[in-house]
Amino acid sequence: MTEHEQLSEEEIAQLEAAATKLKVSDELTIQIKGMHKWYGSFHVLKNVNLDVFKGERIVICGPSGSGKSTLIRCINRLEEHQQGDIIVNNVTLTNDLKNIDLIRKDVGMVFQHFNLFPHLTVLENCALAPIWVKQVPRKEAEETAMKYLTRVKIPEQADKFPGQLSGGQQQRVAIARSLCMNPEIMLFDEPTSALDPEMIKEVLDVMIELAQEGMTMLCVTHEMGFAKTVANRVIFMDGGEIIEENEPHQFFDNPQHERTKLFLSQILAH
Amino acid sequence: MSSAIEEGKTYEPGTYPDLPPPASEIGVYGWVYNNLLKGWVNSILTAVTIVFLVVVIPPSVNWLFLNAVFEGASRDDCRAIMNEAGTNGACWAFIGHRFELFVYGFYPVEERWRVDISFILMLAALVPVLWDKTPNRGKLMIASAIAPFVIGWLLVGGLGLEPVPTDKFGGFMLTLVIGVTGIVGSLPIGIVLALGRQSHLPAVRMVCVVFIEFIRGVPLITLLFVASTMLNYFLPPGTTFDLLLRVLIMVTLFASAYLAEVVRGGLQAIPKGQQEAADSMGLKYWQSMRLIILPQALKISIPGIVNTFIGLYKDTTLVIIIGLFDPLGVGRASLADTKWQGLSTEVYVFVAIFFFISCIAMARYSLYLEKKLHTGH
């Protein structure tokens, strides 16, 4: 980042401090090699190659229909890929249910529409998977749930039902619910796209905090501010292919590909 | 809340006080206006309803209660009393005389205590199932799960009790045996069929679809006839297979096919995201069904499920056709008695009241359940 000569010394120092705080290890956690996916005869993902290292914060952007959601949904097998390899923490994703379970234990996911369980309270939403998947005793699971609800700043809503919360609160519960399973990797599928504008910040704040604690994150989002401040890598997808990837400042200031330039000009125009 | 605004005062933006609603919206006047007299259509409907109630209610009450005769040994006794008073009413003495037959059918008199205990056991077993605030619900549920077997043993006998052949069963007791068995048995089978119909395994899906469509495509009476006669051709000669048991199986299967479709409707109403969230957290198929999908799908399906149960319960009267004595069968047999001839109205009104009370109880319970399970805004 220091090659940005137009930056003041102070800014450079800030960025460096942030970068050391968000140290990325050289340990691979997700490997995607020559992956293809079709919906029927429609070729959604074309020869996707991606290596993710522990502690990386990757933002994936691109026009709608570019396959970015599908890509991260393939990582925890919500979608099945037909060709190529996906390897998460040395486990290869195949039809073997045992492997799928292993990978899902390490990978948490946050959805655009929260997907909280409306018939369970906030606390029950969070404690459910630890109790049933990890066989954690109920009391312990509820304590952990409260810990994470406190971290996303809504411990007082624990006994309410999701339908009684605002969108921003629901999304924070969804993040807490994922964290309760103690995942190594978090996938975010447009986590702020369904929120009212005044609620986006409270969700992004939680995600920024998570990033600063060293969580590996793959985030499909249109929040370019988030990409600039948090991501260490931005990936641009179009037509099912990874068109361009770069560190955020290079990506925004100096896009290489015509399609990236067009996309950025469209979303940054207003 | 401030109750008045000052005349002519202008308020700064953001300081306008909350005012009480206008008088036409609250109180007795507001209620009567909004519910009975709002617009001329509602006013006419209110008037027609009042006229209808005035015409229908007094004669009904007179016939059912005020002019009715409760004591007497024959229809002539009833008639004599009413002629004397110059009134016309129901002859409930008839029902009184036949009451035990209506309740127990031909169950041996000295063994009827077993039916009474079974009935109490059934009510007790229903408490933890229907009421989620029962203390120690978990343990009592286990007791409730055992109860049907105890009741079966009590009613049929054996193992130290005098055996009672099932063709002695009759009356309301028979209705309850068939109705409750059908309801309890068909719900789990219906759920499994609904899940099977959505299975990714073609063989499982096929079996479920064929079963559901076959059972739904055939009238219940046909199935009952098959149960009572045809089955003998298929079974090895010499096997005895209790008629009531066959009826129970047929009624249960019949209701489960309908329930499967009701539950499938509920399953389809659950957003795909729920299953995805469960999957992403590593829940297994049966866990996600039991903990996430079914609780929501069944909640949506409650009106349809109870509708099917009520239908099943009333359809138990069809067993009269294959010679079982349900309340209508008992009633018809009683009407053959020369002492009481011509009192069919009383019989059918009595049976109707029994069914009405049972069915309204189910309907009200389903409303209570819907309200209780409502968790959103």
XYZ file of C-alpha atoms in Angstrom, chain B:
377
model
C -51.648 11.567 26.376
C -53.054 15.017 26.365
C -56.844 15.107 26.134
C -57.434 18.396 24.380
C -55.798 20.879 22.135
C -56.037 24.541 22.727
C -58.332 26.346 20.330
C -56.475 28.218 17.655
C -53.059 27.271 18.948
C -50.396 26.335 16.433
C -47.962 23.632 17.418
C -44.285 23.478 16.588
C -43.471 20.513 14.297
C -42.956 17.434 16.458
C -44.974 18.673 19.436
C -48.528 17.904 18.277
C -50.217 15.979 21.116
C -51.880 12.532 20.843
C -55.643 13.002 20.873
C -58.328 10.521 21.997
C -60.337 8.957 19.136
C -63.679 10.588 18.212
C -66.750 9.431 20.170
C -68.143 7.538 17.159
C -65.227 5.065 17.379
C -65.501 3.992 21.010
C -68.059 2.977 23.628
C -71.423 1.275 23.187
C -72.581 3.692 20.552
C -69.377 3.232 18.545
C -69.642 -0.551 18.748
C -73.315 -0.669 17.724
C -72.729 1.755 14.891
C -69.603 0.072 13.542
C -70.835 -3.501 13.902
C -74.563 -3.337 13.250
C -75.613 -0.175 11.484
C -72.740 0.983 9.297
C -74.393 1.709 5.939
C -77.832 0.570 4.785
C -76.696 -2.943 3.729
C -75.507 -3.705 7.255
C -78.630 -2.210 8.770
C -80.870 -4.432 6.615
C -78.782 -7.506 7.434
C -79.041 -6.696 11.132
C -82.817 -6.395 10.861
C -83.129 -9.668 8.916
C -80.951 -11.444 11.454
C -83.061 -10.197 14.353
C -86.268 -11.353 12.638
C -84.687 -14.748 11.904
C -83.567 -15.234 15.507
C -86.994 -14.236 16.826
C -88.675 -16.721 14.501
C -86.273 -19.617 15.137
C -85.103 -19.445 18.739
C -88.317 -19.502 20.813
C -89.893 -22.538 19.040
C -86.585 -24.409 19.222
C -86.167 -23.736 22.923
C -89.788 -24.758 23.483
C -89.391 -28.005 21.580
C -85.987 -28.886 23.031
C -86.539 -27.919 26.674
C -89.687 -26.162 27.845
C -92.303 -28.449 26.285
C -90.111 -31.543 26.252
C -91.042 -34.641 28.238
C -88.201 -36.257 30.153
C -90.075 -39.042 31.974
C -92.208 -41.825 30.591
C -92.180 -45.474 29.606
C -93.398 -45.190 26.044
C -94.256 -42.734 23.340
C -97.891 -42.840 24.442
C -96.857 -41.502 27.877
C -95.108 -38.570 26.217
C -98.081 -37.925 23.983
C -100.514 -38.036 26.887
C -98.537 -35.469 28.855
C -98.241 -33.137 25.885
C -101.897 -33.485 24.930
C -102.847 -32.577 28.459
C -100.733 -29.424 28.344
C -101.750 -28.752 24.727
C -98.095 -28.383 23.693
C -95.695 -30.020 21.304
C -92.164 -30.956 22.387
C -89.443 -33.546 22.274
C -89.932 -36.904 23.938
C -86.521 -37.181 25.609
C -87.795 -40.029 27.762
C -87.050 -42.225 24.754
C -83.408 -41.180 24.700
C -83.264 -41.588 28.470
C -84.406 -45.187 28.169
C -81.871 -45.941 25.468
C -79.083 -43.834 26.866
C -76.832 -46.719 27.913
C -77.277 -48.346 24.518
C -76.295 -45.056 22.865
C -73.171 -44.829 25.010
C -71.950 -48.423 25.262
C -73.648 -50.262 22.411
C -73.936 -53.941 23.324
C -70.924 -53.941 25.619
C -71.734 -56.375 28.478
C -73.404 -54.498 31.327
C -71.142 -55.896 34.045
C -68.010 -54.896 32.088
C -69.034 -51.329 31.286
C -66.791 -49.916 34.019
C -63.923 -50.709 31.670
C -65.351 -48.351 29.076
C -65.757 -45.641 31.727
C -62.154 -46.018 32.880
C -60.960 -46.027 29.270
C -62.807 -42.780 28.658
C -61.249 -41.124 31.714
C -57.825 -42.471 30.701
C -58.275 -40.996 27.241
C -59.130 -37.575 28.666
C -56.155 -37.754 31.049
C -53.811 -38.783 28.238
C -55.024 -35.857 26.131
C -54.131 -33.239 28.766
C -50.331 -33.214 28.280
C -50.709 -33.615 24.515
C -53.090 -30.698 24.053
C -51.949 -28.359 26.822
C -48.297 -27.372 26.735
C -48.253 -25.872 30.215
C -48.895 -29.232 31.898
C -46.408 -29.678 34.757
C -43.886 -32.475 34.033
C -45.124 -32.571 30.464
C -42.213 -34.663 29.194
C -42.814 -37.553 31.554
C -46.583 -37.391 31.199
C -46.222 -37.536 27.415
C -44.615 -40.956 27.804
C -47.616 -41.999 29.877
C -49.878 -40.618 27.139
C -48.029 -42.703 24.570
C -48.666 -45.853 26.615
C -52.320 -44.992 27.296
C -53.722 -46.207 23.926
C -52.370 -49.696 24.581
C -53.852 -49.787 28.087
C -57.168 -48.579 26.686
C -57.045 -51.237 23.992
C -56.432 -53.894 26.582
C -59.239 -52.592 28.808
C -61.760 -52.535 25.974
C -60.899 -55.822 24.284
C -59.934 -57.735 27.405
C -57.675 -60.749 27.775
C -54.689 -60.975 30.136
C -56.905 -61.359 33.200
C -59.882 -59.409 31.934
C -63.010 -60.985 30.483
C -62.569 -60.826 26.679
C -65.246 -58.740 24.937
C -65.671 -59.402 21.217
C -65.448 -56.186 19.216
C -68.845 -56.741 17.596
C -70.306 -55.824 20.993
C -68.791 -52.348 20.662
C -71.301 -49.688 19.737
C -72.738 -46.244 20.300
C -70.646 -43.226 21.138
C -67.961 -45.486 22.491
C -67.508 -46.984 19.021
C -67.432 -43.495 17.493
C -64.681 -42.495 19.894
C -62.694 -45.701 19.319
C -62.729 -45.257 15.536
C -62.450 -41.464 15.574
C -59.616 -41.192 18.087
C -57.659 -44.110 16.601
C -58.058 -42.596 13.156
C -56.921 -39.171 14.328
C -53.973 -40.409 16.375
C -52.852 -42.873 13.714
C -53.351 -40.787 10.606
C -51.329 -37.726 11.620
C -47.892 -39.411 11.760
C -48.621 -41.505 8.664
C -49.833 -38.403 6.840
C -46.677 -36.474 7.756
C -44.424 -39.305 6.590
C -46.379 -39.549 3.320
C -46.103 -35.787 2.776
C -42.350 -35.855 3.363
C -42.037 -38.940 1.185
C -43.846 -37.218 -1.637
C -41.167 -34.510 -1.589
C -38.297 -36.976 -1.324
C -35.339 -36.843 -3.693
C -35.494 -40.620 -3.988
C -37.789 -41.498 -6.918
C -38.813 -44.868 -5.452
C -39.970 -43.342 -2.160
C -41.768 -40.564 -4.012
C -43.530 -43.033 -6.303
C -44.791 -45.219 -3.467
C -46.181 -42.191 -1.628
C -47.836 -40.676 -4.685
C -49.464 -43.965 -5.706
C -50.722 -44.593 -2.165
C -52.125 -41.082 -1.729
C -53.783 -40.939 -5.136
C -55.250 -44.434 -4.830
C -56.745 -43.866 -1.385
C -58.045 -40.433 -2.276
C -59.515 -41.710 -5.505
C -61.743 -44.309 -3.838
C -64.796 -43.542 -1.654
C -64.445 -44.437 2.018
C -67.535 -46.651 1.812
C -65.826 -48.721 -0.851
C -62.801 -49.137 1.362
C -65.040 -50.169 4.255
C -66.745 -52.768 2.055
C -63.337 -54.023 1.023
C -62.437 -54.210 4.692
C -65.583 -56.104 5.612
C -65.838 -58.563 2.729
C -63.142 -58.517 0.081
C -60.216 -58.850 2.450
C -61.251 -62.413 3.228
C -60.474 -63.412 -0.345
C -56.943 -62.112 -0.120
C -56.101 -63.448 3.311
C -55.105 -67.087 3.734
C -58.168 -69.218 4.529
C -58.777 -69.704 8.220
C -57.204 -66.449 9.334
C -59.552 -64.398 11.424
C -58.924 -60.736 11.235
C -61.140 -58.678 13.451
C -63.664 -56.565 11.511
C -63.248 -53.537 13.781
C -59.476 -53.720 13.380
C -59.887 -53.724 9.606
C -62.167 -50.717 9.826
C -59.652 -48.902 12.044
C -56.882 -49.546 9.528
C -58.994 -48.391 6.591
C -60.214 -45.236 8.299
C -56.661 -44.391 9.404
C -55.192 -44.913 5.942
C -58.031 -42.957 4.365
C -57.495 -39.950 6.627
C -53.714 -40.135 6.308
C -53.900 -39.726 2.526
C -55.903 -36.521 2.960
C -53.625 -35.307 5.727
C -50.572 -35.926 3.564
C -51.884 -33.444 1.027
C -52.796 -30.902 3.700
C -49.322 -31.175 5.236
C -47.699 -30.983 1.802
C -49.434 -27.655 1.303
C -47.905 -26.485 4.569
C -44.453 -27.748 3.593
C -44.578 -25.864 0.317
C -45.390 -22.637 2.121
C -42.106 -22.709 4.082
C -39.492 -20.510 2.391
C -36.509 -22.366 0.946
C -34.232 -20.253 3.119
C -35.343 -22.114 6.226
C -34.018 -25.409 4.909
C -30.850 -23.674 3.697
C -30.247 -22.082 7.091
C -30.706 -25.463 8.765
C -28.373 -27.098 6.233
C -25.721 -24.425 6.585
C -25.620 -25.022 10.330
C -25.086 -28.732 9.797
C -28.470 -30.081 10.910
C -29.263 -33.523 9.523
C -32.360 -34.083 7.348
C -34.551 -35.471 10.131
C -33.327 -32.884 12.609
C -34.127 -30.019 10.271
C -37.552 -31.531 9.543
C -38.410 -32.101 13.192
C -36.999 -28.859 14.590
C -37.412 -26.346 11.788
C -39.639 -27.320 8.892
C -42.446 -29.421 10.389
C -43.235 -27.154 13.350
C -43.810 -24.322 10.895
C -45.524 -26.388 8.216
C -47.898 -28.035 10.698
C -48.731 -24.666 12.215
C -49.801 -23.344 8.825
C -51.703 -26.576 8.178
C -53.703 -26.537 11.425
C -56.995 -25.419 9.821
C -56.698 -28.084 7.124
C -55.601 -30.782 9.553
C -58.486 -30.115 11.927
C -60.829 -29.954 8.961
C -59.709 -33.442 7.963
C -60.049 -34.694 11.547
C -63.594 -33.367 11.816
C -64.459 -34.995 8.498
C -62.974 -38.281 9.637
C -64.815 -38.118 12.946
C -68.171 -37.656 11.266
C -67.372 -40.259 8.619
C -67.227 -42.869 11.389
C -71.019 -43.000 11.034
C -70.476 -44.752 7.690
C -69.616 -47.971 9.510
C -73.367 -48.466 9.916
C -73.252 -49.757 6.337
C -71.093 -52.736 7.204
C -73.169 -53.595 10.247
C -71.371 -51.882 13.113
C -73.613 -50.138 15.636
C -72.461 -46.551 15.812
C -74.898 -44.036 17.402
C -76.935 -43.856 14.196
C -77.115 -47.659 14.100
C -78.233 -47.762 17.718
C -80.804 -45.065 16.935
C -82.211 -46.981 14.003
C -82.386 -50.179 16.029
C -84.177 -48.290 18.814
C -86.696 -46.813 16.407
C -87.754 -50.341 15.495
C -89.161 -50.734 19.004
C -92.957 -50.506 18.709
C -93.257 -48.708 22.045
C -91.221 -45.793 20.718
C -92.117 -45.672 17.051
C -92.034 -42.382 15.167
C -89.492 -40.564 17.300
C -86.766 -40.322 14.679
C -86.442 -36.532 15.135
C -85.381 -37.002 18.748
C -82.815 -39.645 17.788
C -81.209 -37.606 15.054
C -81.258 -34.369 17.034
C -79.614 -36.181 19.941
C -76.901 -37.723 17.752
C -76.409 -34.394 15.995
C -75.876 -32.627 19.325
C -73.270 -35.211 20.322
C -71.341 -34.767 17.082
C -71.723 -31.016 17.204
C -70.205 -30.799 20.674
C -67.266 -33.039 19.692
C -66.575 -31.142 16.495
C -66.936 -27.663 17.959
C -64.455 -28.685 20.670
C -61.926 -29.652 17.999
C -62.564 -26.440 16.069
C -62.158 -24.237 19.133
C -58.993 -26.050 20.145
C -57.506 -25.465 16.710
C -58.257 -21.742 17.027
C -56.594 -21.672 20.432
C -53.562 -23.455 18.988
C -53.297 -21.064 16.054
C -53.377 -18.106 18.399
C -50.825 -19.633 20.733
C -48.376 -20.473 17.954
C -48.599 -17.049 16.367
C -45.187 -15.476 16.947
C -44.931 -12.586 14.489
C -46.661 -9.260 14.551
